[in-house]
Amino acid sequence: MVPVRTCIGSRRRAPRSSLLRVVALSDGRVVADPKAVMPGRGAWLTPTVEAHDQAAKRRAFRRALRLDHEPDTSAVRDYLEALSAAEQARHRDMTEQAERLMDN
């Protein structure tokens, strides 16, 4: 049985392995927990900037993490933007590699 969690941004259920866990730190910041091992209450997010924006707009981070005030989620957004950039670079590299193979 595969563990299933709900994204706080899109409200879609997905396997835990395809979602990103986020955790609130004591200083009020929310950070990404890609290995899902940090202590404390966590919430699950589809690893896209769009899902982050939806969650922030709906104030889902505060609710899901049971916080007293709206948290700073910029570290999570930065992580997701870097993840997206890395994914695009990897896709570009694979496309170039495929083109080279086709030329031979």
PDB file of C-alpha atoms in Angstrom:
ATOM      1  CA  MET A   1       0.000   0.000   0.000  1.00  0.00           C
ATOM      2  CA  VAL A   2       1.454   3.363  -1.080  1.00  0.00           C
ATOM      3  CA  PRO A   3       1.042   6.221   1.421  1.00  0.00           C
ATOM      4  CA  VAL A   4      -1.156   8.986  -0.011  1.00  0.00           C
ATOM      5  CA  ARG A   5      -1.184  12.624   1.102  1.00  0.00           C
ATOM      6  CA  THR A   6      -3.140  15.726   0.082  1.00  0.00           C
ATOM      7  CA  CYS A   7      -1.417  18.779  -1.381  1.00  0.00           C
ATOM      8  CA  ILE A   8      -2.251  21.902   0.620  1.00  0.00           C
ATOM      9  CA  GLY A   9      -2.143  23.983  -2.565  1.00  0.00           C
ATOM     10  CA  SER A  10      -4.097  22.024  -5.156  1.00  0.00           C
ATOM     11  CA  ARG A  11      -6.025  19.832  -2.658  1.00  0.00           C
ATOM     12  CA  ARG A  12      -5.240  16.825  -4.885  1.00  0.00           C
ATOM     13  CA  ARG A  13      -4.328  13.489  -3.377  1.00  0.00           C
ATOM     14  CA  ALA A  14      -1.051  11.993  -4.571  1.00  0.00           C
ATOM     15  CA  PRO A  15       1.503   9.404  -3.469  1.00  0.00           C
ATOM     16  CA  ARG A  16       3.685  10.753  -0.683  1.00  0.00           C
ATOM     17  CA  SER A  17       6.808  10.168  -2.803  1.00  0.00           C
ATOM     18  CA  SER A  18       5.633  12.677  -5.438  1.00  0.00           C
ATOM     19  CA  LEU A  19       4.956  15.491  -2.951  1.00  0.00           C
ATOM     20  CA  LEU A  20       7.294  17.825  -1.062  1.00  0.00           C
ATOM     21  CA  ARG A  21       7.061  18.002   2.724  1.00  0.00           C
ATOM     22  CA  VAL A  22       7.336  21.468   4.254  1.00  0.00           C
ATOM     23  CA  VAL A  23       7.992  22.215   7.924  1.00  0.00           C
ATOM     24  CA  ALA A  24       7.617  25.335  10.062  1.00  0.00           C
ATOM     25  CA  LEU A  25      10.690  26.400  12.010  1.00  0.00           C
ATOM     26  CA  SER A  26      10.531  28.066  15.412  1.00  0.00           C
ATOM     27  CA  ASP A  27      11.456  31.446  13.880  1.00  0.00           C
ATOM     28  CA  GLY A  28       8.281  31.494  11.759  1.00  0.00           C
ATOM     29  CA  ARG A  29       9.814  30.444   8.454  1.00  0.00           C
ATOM     30  CA  VAL A  30       8.562  27.490   6.456  1.00  0.00           C
ATOM     31  CA  VAL A  31      11.250  25.416   4.743  1.00  0.00           C
ATOM     32  CA  ALA A  32      11.316  22.494   2.328  1.00  0.00           C
ATOM     33  CA  ASP A  33      12.014  19.051   3.778  1.00  0.00           C
ATOM     34  CA  PRO A  34      12.783  16.988   0.642  1.00  0.00           C
ATOM     35  CA  LYS A  35      13.888  13.925   2.655  1.00  0.00           C
ATOM     36  CA  ALA A  36      10.803  14.176   4.927  1.00  0.00           C
ATOM     37  CA  VAL A  37      12.874  13.677   8.082  1.00  0.00           C
ATOM     38  CA  MET A  38      12.799  17.054   9.854  1.00  0.00           C
ATOM     39  CA  PRO A  39      11.099  17.119  13.250  1.00  0.00           C
ATOM     40  CA  GLY A  40       7.819  18.884  13.769  1.00  0.00           C
ATOM     41  CA  ARG A  41       4.484  19.115  12.098  1.00  0.00           C
ATOM     42  CA  GLY A  42       4.698  18.985   8.331  1.00  0.00           C
ATOM     43  CA  ALA A  43       2.433  19.642   5.395  1.00  0.00           C
ATOM     44  CA  TRP A  44       2.563  18.265   1.865  1.00  0.00           C
ATOM     45  CA  LEU A  45       2.826  20.290  -1.324  1.00  0.00           C
ATOM     46  CA  THR A  46       2.970  19.429  -5.016  1.00  0.00           C
ATOM     47  CA  PRO A  47       6.521  20.519  -5.932  1.00  0.00           C
ATOM     48  CA  THR A  48       5.525  23.366  -8.260  1.00  0.00           C
ATOM     49  CA  VAL A  49       5.544  27.137  -7.891  1.00  0.00           C
ATOM     50  CA  GLU A  50       1.850  27.142  -8.886  1.00  0.00           C
ATOM     51  CA  ALA A  51       0.903  24.864  -5.973  1.00  0.00           C
ATOM     52  CA  HIS A  52       2.919  27.069  -3.597  1.00  0.00           C
ATOM     53  CA  ASP A  53       1.125  30.168  -4.844  1.00  0.00           C
ATOM     54  CA  GLN A  54      -2.279  28.508  -4.444  1.00  0.00           C
ATOM     55  CA  ALA A  55      -1.427  27.456  -0.886  1.00  0.00           C
ATOM     56  CA  ALA A  56      -0.169  30.935   0.003  1.00  0.00           C
ATOM     57  CA  LYS A  57      -3.258  32.582  -1.489  1.00  0.00           C
ATOM     58  CA  ARG A  58      -5.556  30.263   0.476  1.00  0.00           C
ATOM     59  CA  ARG A  59      -3.453  30.701   3.651  1.00  0.00           C
ATOM     60  CA  ALA A  60      -3.102  26.931   3.734  1.00  0.00           C
ATOM     61  CA  PHE A  61       0.411  26.955   5.227  1.00  0.00           C
ATOM     62  CA  ARG A  62      -0.844  28.608   8.408  1.00  0.00           C
ATOM     63  CA  ARG A  63      -3.793  26.241   8.717  1.00  0.00           C
ATOM     64  CA  ALA A  64      -1.969  23.019   7.874  1.00  0.00           C
ATOM     65  CA  LEU A  65       0.976  23.772  10.140  1.00  0.00           C
ATOM     66  CA  ARG A  66      -1.282  25.140  12.908  1.00  0.00           C
ATOM     67  CA  LEU A  67       0.542  28.450  13.247  1.00  0.00           C
ATOM     68  CA  ASP A  68      -0.546  31.612  15.069  1.00  0.00           C
ATOM     69  CA  HIS A  69       0.385  33.962  12.215  1.00  0.00           C
ATOM     70  CA  GLU A  70       1.022  33.864   8.482  1.00  0.00           C
ATOM     71  CA  PRO A  71       4.478  32.304   7.958  1.00  0.00           C
ATOM     72  CA  ASP A  72       7.309  33.340   5.657  1.00  0.00           C
ATOM     73  CA  THR A  73       7.268  30.777   2.838  1.00  0.00           C
ATOM     74  CA  SER A  74       9.892  32.442   0.620  1.00  0.00           C
ATOM     75  CA  ALA A  75      12.432  29.656   1.324  1.00  0.00           C
ATOM     76  CA  VAL A  76       9.983  27.081  -0.069  1.00  0.00           C
ATOM     77  CA  ARG A  77       9.322  29.209  -3.150  1.00  0.00           C
ATOM     78  CA  ASP A  78      13.069  29.643  -3.727  1.00  0.00           C
ATOM     79  CA  TYR A  79      13.549  25.873  -3.415  1.00  0.00           C
ATOM     80  CA  LEU A  80      10.760  25.208  -5.931  1.00  0.00           C
ATOM     81  CA  GLU A  81      12.133  27.771  -8.403  1.00  0.00           C
ATOM     82  CA  ALA A  82      15.590  26.158  -8.193  1.00  0.00           C
ATOM     83  CA  LEU A  83      14.008  22.728  -8.645  1.00  0.00           C
ATOM     84  CA  SER A  84      12.134  23.963 -11.715  1.00  0.00           C
ATOM     85  CA  ALA A  85      15.295  25.498 -13.197  1.00  0.00           C
ATOM     86  CA  ALA A  86      17.227  22.260 -12.629  1.00  0.00           C
ATOM     87  CA  GLU A  87      14.425  20.259 -14.256  1.00  0.00           C
ATOM     88  CA  GLN A  88      14.452  22.554 -17.307  1.00  0.00           C
ATOM     89  CA  ALA A  89      18.241  22.287 -17.605  1.00  0.00           C
ATOM     90  CA  ARG A  90      18.069  18.500 -17.389  1.00  0.00           C
ATOM     91  CA  HIS A  91      15.366  18.438 -20.064  1.00  0.00           C
ATOM     92  CA  ARG A  92      17.464  20.706 -22.296  1.00  0.00           C
ATOM     93  CA  ASP A  93      20.514  18.430 -21.831  1.00  0.00           C
ATOM     94  CA  MET A  94      18.483  15.341 -22.723  1.00  0.00           C
ATOM     95  CA  THR A  95      17.122  17.058 -25.840  1.00  0.00           C
ATOM     96  CA  GLU A  96      20.630  18.012 -26.984  1.00  0.00           C
ATOM     97  CA  GLN A  97      21.832  14.471 -26.317  1.00  0.00           C
ATOM     98  CA  ALA A  98      18.957  12.992 -28.327  1.00  0.00           C
ATOM     99  CA  GLU A  99      19.676  15.368 -31.218  1.00  0.00           C
ATOM    100  CA  ARG A 100      23.348  14.324 -31.243  1.00  0.00           C
ATOM    101  CA  LEU A 101      22.372  10.661 -31.294  1.00  0.00           C
ATOM    102  CA  MET A 102      19.978  11.264 -34.185  1.00  0.00           C
ATOM    103  CA  ASP A 103      22.707  13.060 -36.171  1.00  0.00           C
ATOM    104  CA  ASN A 104      25.002  10.015 -36.011  1.00  0.00           C
TER     105      ASN A 104
END
